[in-house]
Coordinates of C-alpha atoms and ligand atoms in Angstrom, one line a residue:
M354 CA -15.3 -17.1 6.5
I355 CA -15.4 -13.3 6.2
Y356 CA -12.3 -12.0 4.6
L357 CA -11.5 -8.4 5.6
D358 CA -7.8 -8.2 5.0
N359 CA -7.7 -6.9 1.5
A360 CA -4.8 -4.6 2.3
A361 CA -2.7 -7.6 3.0
T362 CA -3.6 -9.4 -0.1
T363 CA -6.6 -10.0 -2.3
R364 CA -8.4 -13.0 -3.9
M365 CA -7.5 -13.3 -7.6
T366 CA -10.4 -12.7 -9.9
Q367 CA -11.4 -15.4 -12.5
T368 CA -10.6 -13.0 -15.4
A369 CA -6.9 -12.7 -14.0
I370 CA -6.5 -16.4 -13.5
Q371 CA -7.8 -17.2 -17.0
A372 CA -5.5 -14.6 -18.4
M373 CA -2.5 -16.4 -16.9
L374 CA -3.3 -19.9 -17.8
P375 CA -2.3 -20.1 -21.6
Y376 CA 1.2 -18.8 -20.6
F377 CA 2.1 -21.8 -18.4
D378 CA 1.5 -24.6 -21.0
Q379 CA 0.5 -23.0 -24.4
Q380 CA 2.5 -19.9 -24.8
Y381 CA 5.4 -20.8 -22.6
G382 CA 8.1 -19.4 -24.9
N383 CA 10.8 -17.0 -23.6
P384 CA 10.1 -13.5 -24.8
S385 CA 13.8 -13.1 -25.5
S386 CA 14.0 -16.0 -27.8
L387 CA 14.3 -15.0 -31.6
Y388 CA 12.1 -17.7 -33.1
A389 CA 8.4 -16.9 -33.8
F390 CA 7.2 -19.0 -30.6
G391 CA 9.3 -16.7 -28.4
Q392 CA 8.3 -13.5 -30.2
Q393 CA 4.6 -14.4 -29.7
A394 CA 5.4 -14.3 -26.0
N395 CA 7.2 -11.1 -26.5
E396 CA 4.1 -9.6 -28.2
A397 CA 2.0 -10.6 -25.2
L398 CA 4.5 -8.9 -23.0
T399 CA 4.4 -5.7 -25.0
D400 CA 0.6 -5.8 -25.0
A401 CA 0.5 -6.2 -21.2
R402 CA 3.0 -3.3 -20.7
E403 CA 1.0 -1.0 -22.9
R404 CA -2.3 -1.7 -21.2
I405 CA -0.7 -1.1 -17.7
A406 CA 0.9 2.1 -18.9
R407 CA -2.4 3.5 -20.2
H408 CA -4.0 3.1 -16.7
L409 CA -1.2 5.2 -15.2
N410 CA -1.0 7.7 -18.1
C411 CA 2.6 6.9 -18.8
Q412 CA 4.5 5.2 -21.8
A413 CA 5.1 1.5 -21.9
R414 CA 8.9 2.0 -21.9
E415 CA 8.7 3.8 -18.6
L416 CA 7.6 0.6 -16.8
I417 CA 9.9 -2.0 -15.2
F418 CA 8.4 -5.2 -14.2
T419 CA 9.6 -6.3 -10.7
S420 CA 8.7 -9.1 -8.3
G421 CA 6.3 -6.9 -6.4
G422 CA 6.0 -3.7 -4.5
S423 CA 9.0 -4.2 -2.1
E424 CA 11.4 -4.7 -4.9
A425 CA 10.1 -1.7 -6.8
D426 CA 10.5 0.5 -3.6
N427 CA 14.0 -0.9 -3.0
Q428 CA 15.0 -0.1 -6.6
A429 CA 13.5 3.3 -6.8
I430 CA 15.2 4.4 -3.5
R431 CA 18.5 2.7 -3.9
S432 CA 18.8 4.1 -7.4
A433 CA 18.0 7.7 -6.5
A434 CA 20.5 7.4 -3.6
A435 CA 23.3 6.2 -5.8
F436 CA 22.8 8.8 -8.5
G437 CA 22.4 11.5 -5.7
A438 CA 25.6 10.5 -4.1
R439 CA 27.5 11.0 -7.3
K440 CA 26.6 14.6 -7.1
G441 CA 27.3 14.8 -3.4
K442 CA 23.6 14.8 -2.6
R443 CA 23.1 12.4 0.4
H444 CA 19.8 13.7 1.9
I445 CA 16.4 11.8 1.6
I446 CA 13.0 12.9 2.7
S447 CA 10.3 10.4 3.6
T448 CA 7.6 10.0 6.2
A449 CA 7.3 8.2 9.5
F450 CA 4.5 6.0 8.3
E451 CA 5.8 4.4 5.2
H452 CA 5.7 0.7 4.5
H453 CA 8.8 -1.2 5.8
A454 CA 10.0 -1.8 2.2
V455 CA 10.6 1.9 2.2
L456 CA 11.6 2.4 5.9
H457 CA 14.1 -0.5 6.1
T458 CA 15.7 0.5 2.8
L459 CA 16.2 4.1 4.2
A460 CA 17.6 2.7 7.5
R461 CA 20.1 0.7 5.5
L462 CA 21.1 3.8 3.5
E463 CA 21.5 5.8 6.8
K464 CA 24.1 3.2 7.9
E465 CA 25.8 3.8 4.5
G466 CA 26.1 7.5 5.3
F467 CA 22.9 9.0 3.9
E468 CA 20.8 11.4 5.9
V469 CA 17.1 10.8 6.2
T470 CA 14.4 13.1 7.3
L471 CA 11.2 11.4 8.2
L472 CA 8.3 13.8 8.3
D473 CA 5.9 13.7 11.1
V474 CA 2.4 12.7 10.2
H475 CA -0.5 14.8 11.5
E476 CA -3.2 13.0 13.7
D477 CA -5.5 12.8 10.7
G478 CA -3.0 10.7 8.9
L479 CA -2.0 13.2 6.4
I480 CA 1.3 14.8 5.3
Q481 CA 1.0 18.6 4.5
P482 CA 2.7 19.5 1.3
Q483 CA 4.3 22.4 3.2
Q484 CA 6.2 20.0 5.3
V485 CA 7.9 18.6 2.2
A486 CA 8.7 22.1 0.9
Q487 CA 10.3 23.1 4.2
A488 CA 12.4 19.9 4.4
I489 CA 14.0 20.1 0.9
R490 CA 17.6 21.1 1.1
P491 CA 20.2 21.7 -1.8
D492 CA 21.6 18.2 -1.1
T493 CA 18.2 16.4 -1.2
C494 CA 18.4 13.6 -3.7
L495 CA 14.9 12.0 -3.2
V496 CA 11.5 12.6 -1.7
T497 CA 9.5 9.4 -1.2
V498 CA 6.0 9.7 0.2
M499 CA 3.3 6.9 0.0
Y500 CA 0.2 7.4 -2.1
A501 CA -2.1 5.9 0.4
N502 CA -1.2 4.3 3.8
N503 CA -1.7 0.6 4.1
E504 CA -2.7 0.5 7.7
I505 CA -5.1 3.6 8.2
G506 CA -5.9 4.1 4.5
T507 CA -5.2 7.9 4.4
I508 CA -4.7 9.3 0.9
Q509 CA -1.8 11.8 0.6
P510 CA -1.7 15.1 -1.4
I511 CA 0.4 13.4 -3.9
G512 CA -0.2 15.9 -6.7
E513 CA 0.8 18.9 -4.6
I514 CA 3.9 17.1 -3.2
G515 CA 4.8 16.1 -6.7
K516 CA 4.5 19.8 -7.9
I517 CA 6.8 21.0 -5.1
C518 CA 9.4 18.4 -6.0
R519 CA 9.2 19.2 -9.7
E520 CA 9.7 22.9 -9.0
K521 CA 12.7 22.3 -6.7
G522 CA 14.2 19.7 -9.1
V523 CA 14.1 16.8 -6.6
P524 CA 13.2 13.4 -7.8
F525 CA 9.9 12.2 -6.3
H526 CA 8.9 8.5 -5.7
T527 CA 5.6 7.3 -4.4
D528 CA 4.8 3.8 -3.0
A529 CA 1.3 3.5 -4.7
V530 CA 0.8 -0.1 -3.9
Q531 CA -2.5 0.6 -2.1
A532 CA -3.6 3.1 -4.5
V533 CA -3.2 1.5 -8.1
G534 CA -6.3 -0.2 -9.1
H535 CA -8.2 1.4 -6.3
L536 CA -7.9 5.1 -7.2
N537 CA -7.4 7.0 -10.4
V538 CA -3.6 7.4 -10.6
D539 CA -2.1 9.8 -13.2
V540 CA 1.7 10.1 -13.0
Q541 CA 1.9 13.0 -15.4
A542 CA -0.8 15.1 -13.7
D543 CA 0.7 14.4 -10.3
C544 CA 4.4 15.1 -11.3
I545 CA 5.4 11.6 -10.2
D546 CA 9.0 10.6 -11.2
M547 CA 8.9 7.0 -9.8
L548 CA 5.9 4.9 -8.6
S549 CA 5.7 1.4 -7.2
L550 CA 2.8 -1.0 -7.7
S551 CA 1.9 -4.5 -6.9
A552 CA -0.6 -6.9 -8.5
H553 CA -1.8 -8.9 -5.5
K554 CA -3.2 -5.8 -3.9
F555 CA -5.6 -5.4 -6.8
H556 CA -6.8 -9.0 -7.3
G557 CA -3.9 -10.0 -9.4
P558 CA -1.2 -12.6 -8.7
K559 CA 1.4 -12.5 -5.9
G560 CA 5.1 -11.9 -6.8
I561 CA 4.7 -9.4 -9.6
G562 CA 4.6 -5.7 -9.6
A563 CA 6.2 -2.8 -11.5
L564 CA 8.2 0.4 -11.1
Y565 CA 7.3 3.4 -13.2
V566 CA 10.3 5.6 -14.0
R567 CA 9.7 8.8 -15.9
R568 CA 11.6 9.1 -19.0
G569 CA 14.9 11.0 -18.3
V570 CA 15.0 10.1 -14.6
P571 CA 18.2 8.0 -14.0
I572 CA 17.5 4.5 -12.8
A573 CA 20.0 1.6 -12.0
P574 CA 19.2 -2.1 -11.8
L575 CA 19.0 -3.9 -8.4
I576 CA 19.4 -7.3 -10.1
E577 CA 22.2 -7.8 -12.8
G578 CA 22.2 -10.4 -15.5
G579 CA 20.3 -10.5 -18.8
A580 CA 19.2 -7.5 -20.8
Q581 CA 15.5 -7.9 -19.9
E582 CA 13.5 -4.7 -19.0
R583 CA 16.1 -2.7 -21.0
G584 CA 18.9 -3.8 -18.7
L585 CA 17.1 -2.4 -15.7
R586 CA 15.9 -5.7 -14.2
A587 CA 17.5 -9.0 -15.2
G588 CA 15.7 -12.3 -15.2
T589 CA 13.4 -14.1 -17.5
E590 CA 10.0 -12.2 -17.3
N591 CA 7.3 -13.8 -15.3
L592 CA 4.9 -13.7 -18.3
P593 CA 1.9 -15.6 -16.7
A594 CA 2.0 -13.2 -13.8
I595 CA 2.4 -10.1 -15.9
M596 CA -0.6 -11.2 -18.0
G597 CA -2.5 -11.8 -14.8
M598 CA -1.5 -8.4 -13.5
A599 CA -2.6 -6.6 -16.8
A600 CA -5.9 -8.4 -16.8
A601 CA -6.6 -7.6 -13.1
L602 CA -5.7 -3.9 -13.6
D603 CA -8.0 -3.7 -16.7
E604 CA -10.8 -5.2 -14.6
A605 CA -10.2 -2.9 -11.7
Y606 CA -10.3 0.2 -13.7
Q607 CA -13.3 -0.9 -15.8
N608 CA -15.3 -1.4 -12.6
L609 CA -13.5 1.4 -10.6
Q610 CA -16.6 3.7 -10.2
S611 CA -19.2 1.0 -9.2
N612 CA -16.7 -0.8 -7.0
T613 CA -15.8 2.5 -5.3
Q614 CA -19.4 3.4 -4.6
K615 CA -20.1 0.0 -3.2
L616 CA -16.9 0.1 -1.0
I617 CA -17.6 3.6 0.5
T618 CA -21.2 2.4 1.4
L619 CA -19.8 -0.7 3.1
R620 CA -17.0 1.1 4.7
D621 CA -19.0 3.9 6.2
R622 CA -21.5 1.4 7.5
L623 CA -18.7 -0.5 9.2
I624 CA -17.2 2.7 10.5
D625 CA -20.6 3.8 11.9
G626 CA -21.1 0.4 13.6
L627 CA -17.7 0.2 15.2
A628 CA -17.9 3.9 16.3
R629 CA -20.8 2.9 18.4
I630 CA -18.5 0.7 20.7
P631 CA -17.6 2.8 23.6
H632 CA -14.1 4.2 23.9
S633 CA -13.3 3.4 20.3
I634 CA -11.7 5.8 17.7
L635 CA -11.3 5.9 14.0
N636 CA -7.6 6.1 12.8
G637 CA -7.1 8.5 10.0
D638 CA -9.3 11.1 8.3
A639 CA -12.9 9.8 7.7
Q640 CA -13.1 11.1 4.1
K641 CA -9.5 11.2 2.7
R642 CA -9.1 7.5 3.0
L643 CA -9.2 4.4 0.7
P644 CA -12.7 3.3 -0.2
G645 CA -12.1 -0.1 1.5
N646 CA -10.1 0.9 4.7
V647 CA -11.4 0.8 8.2
S648 CA -8.9 1.3 11.1
F649 CA -9.9 1.5 14.7
C650 CA -8.4 1.6 18.2
F651 CA -10.2 0.3 21.2
E652 CA -9.2 1.4 24.7
G653 CA -8.2 -1.5 27.1
I654 CA -7.9 -4.1 24.4
E655 CA -4.9 -6.2 23.1
G656 CA -5.0 -6.2 19.4
E657 CA -3.6 -9.7 19.2
A658 CA -6.4 -11.2 21.5
L659 CA -8.9 -9.4 19.4
L660 CA -7.7 -10.9 16.1
L661 CA -7.5 -14.4 17.6
L662 CA -11.1 -14.2 18.9
L663 CA -12.3 -12.7 15.6
D664 CA -10.6 -15.6 13.8
D665 CA -12.6 -18.0 16.0
K666 CA -15.7 -16.3 14.7
G667 CA -14.5 -16.6 11.1
V668 CA -13.5 -13.0 10.5
C669 CA -10.0 -12.4 9.0
A670 CA -8.7 -9.2 10.2
S671 CA -5.4 -7.5 10.9
S672 CA -4.0 -5.3 13.8
G673 CA -2.1 -3.2 11.3
S674 CA 0.3 -4.3 8.5
A675 CA 0.9 -7.9 7.8
C676 CA 4.6 -7.3 8.1
T677 CA 4.3 -6.2 11.8
S678 CA 2.0 -9.0 12.8
G679 CA 3.7 -11.5 15.0
S680 CA 5.8 -8.9 16.7
L681 CA 4.5 -7.4 20.0
D682 CA 5.5 -3.8 19.1
P683 CA 2.7 -1.5 18.4
S684 CA 2.3 -0.3 14.8
H685 CA 4.8 2.5 13.8
V686 CA 1.9 4.0 11.8
L687 CA -0.3 4.4 14.8
L688 CA 2.5 5.8 16.9
A689 CA 3.3 8.2 14.0
I690 CA -0.2 9.7 14.1
G691 CA 0.3 10.2 17.9
R692 CA -1.6 7.3 19.4
P693 CA -0.2 6.5 22.8
H694 CA 1.3 3.0 23.1
E695 CA -1.5 1.5 25.1
I696 CA -4.1 2.7 22.6
A697 CA -1.9 1.7 19.5
H698 CA -1.8 -1.9 21.0
G699 CA -5.7 -2.1 20.8
S700 CA -5.9 -1.6 17.0
L701 CA -8.0 -3.4 14.3
R702 CA -7.7 -3.0 10.6
L703 CA -10.6 -4.2 8.4
T704 CA -10.1 -3.8 4.7
L705 CA -12.9 -4.5 2.3
S706 CA -13.1 -5.6 -1.4
H707 CA -16.0 -5.3 -3.7
E708 CA -16.7 -9.0 -3.0
N709 CA -17.8 -8.2 0.6
T710 CA -21.5 -7.8 1.5
Q711 CA -23.6 -5.8 3.8
Q712 CA -24.5 -8.9 5.7
E713 CA -20.8 -9.6 6.3
V714 CA -20.3 -6.1 7.5
D715 CA -23.2 -6.4 9.9
Q716 CA -21.9 -9.7 11.2
T717 CA -18.5 -8.2 11.6
I718 CA -19.8 -5.3 13.6
A719 CA -21.6 -7.7 15.9
A720 CA -18.6 -9.9 16.3
V721 CA -16.2 -7.0 17.1
A722 CA -18.6 -5.5 19.6
E723 CA -19.1 -8.9 21.3
V724 CA -15.3 -9.7 21.5
V725 CA -14.4 -6.2 22.7
D726 CA -17.0 -6.6 25.4
Y727 CA -15.7 -10.0 26.4
L728 CA -12.0 -8.9 26.5
R729 CA -12.8 -5.8 28.5
G730 CA -14.8 -8.0 30.9
I731 CA -11.7 -10.1 31.8
S732 CA -9.2 -7.2 31.7
P733 CA -7.7 -5.8 34.9
V734 CA -6.8 -2.7 33.0
W735 CA -10.4 -2.1 32.1
R736 CA -11.5 -2.7 35.7
D737 CA -9.0 0.0 36.8
L738 CA -10.3 2.4 34.0
E739 CA -13.9 1.9 35.3
L740 CA -13.0 2.4 38.9
G741 CA -11.3 5.6 38.0
K742 CA -7.9 4.3 39.1
L743 CA -6.6 4.8 35.5
K744 CA -7.8 7.6 33.2
F745 CA -9.5 6.9 29.8
V746 CA -7.5 8.2 26.9
I747 CA -10.3 7.8 24.4
Ligands
PLP151 C1 1.9 -4.7 0.2 C2 2.6 -3.4 0.2 C3 4.0 -3.4 -0.2 C4 4.7 -4.6 -0.7 O1 4.3 -5.2 -1.9 P1 4.7 -6.6 -2.3 O2 4.3 -6.9 -3.6 O3 4.0 -7.6 -1.2 O4 6.2 -6.8 -2.1 C5 4.6 -2.2 -0.3 N1 4.0 -1.1 0.1 C6 2.8 -1.0 0.5 C7 2.1 0.3 0.8 C8 2.0 -2.2 0.5 O5 0.8 -2.2 0.9

């Protein structure tokens, strides 16, 4: 099997697995218990929090552990909306190509009376900082723009957007689930007020993540109950997962430079190979993209069929985000960058990890070329395109 869906989830590293194990059956105390056995667990929790904070250049007390990226996004947005509403500010700015954890939360808030401006995304998959500046109004209570897109991999000018928001006094949240562990992230340098991350996107365990909230930025809990996470997220801490997340993040940043170089080499080889398939187009800027992201559209192809046939050849790929798979609607991200419906339907996302090899990349290029050729051969649409009855778009 060739696993090329690392934006959906990643394989845990042995280091991360080993870091979790003692907390299941040896150090299984509750960090909130007062006896020494519980306090040992609490010390581990503190240590993990400090290590994670160092990687983001924030303080340990500015982190809230959550069940993952979705929960962190929900909490950041709902909280900013609630505090905004108290001051009569009910306008939120975001983008058309956010993850559904953001978009669906915003849609819910719209029904509750908030006004949401979704910025258009340029064809290169990038938001211009000026767009944010122009959209900010006196009643804007939040700007939320993702750090790197999960489908097309484009990396947004987060520092510039952060600076604009800081100058105008508007809280700025970023869904950095695809960035943390893959890019250097510095919440202070980038003027970020809130940031979401998730462990299973950087070779840690599933079901654990964190929300960074800058000191002084108001935040409310989504989940009420015990006083864990300074009263901001109730529920006994998932200590094994938190230890696994800290270990995975340590490892990711220890190896960041070498992994990045390796990934860019593999990514660009994959892009060059797929670009040789006629009537294909890369989605998103070729340079300002995640080191492991390759996203293409092929004319005259149904993405679903492409995925199934690639699966037969042992290649795990995606048409876009894991969340939209199974529905027949084309990706909202590809529509947002202006791909027409029929082109957006023929999408393929391949996301690499440092564990992939050049041989796997070459096998994948050959497999995609073969499957695209086969599908076009049996497609009536393709025949019409070749006969000139339909016009090629790409
Ligand atoms: C995966 C992902 C999420 C959701 O994270 P979970 O931990 O799976 O809830 C949110 N945003 C982006 C950009 C993602 O890629």
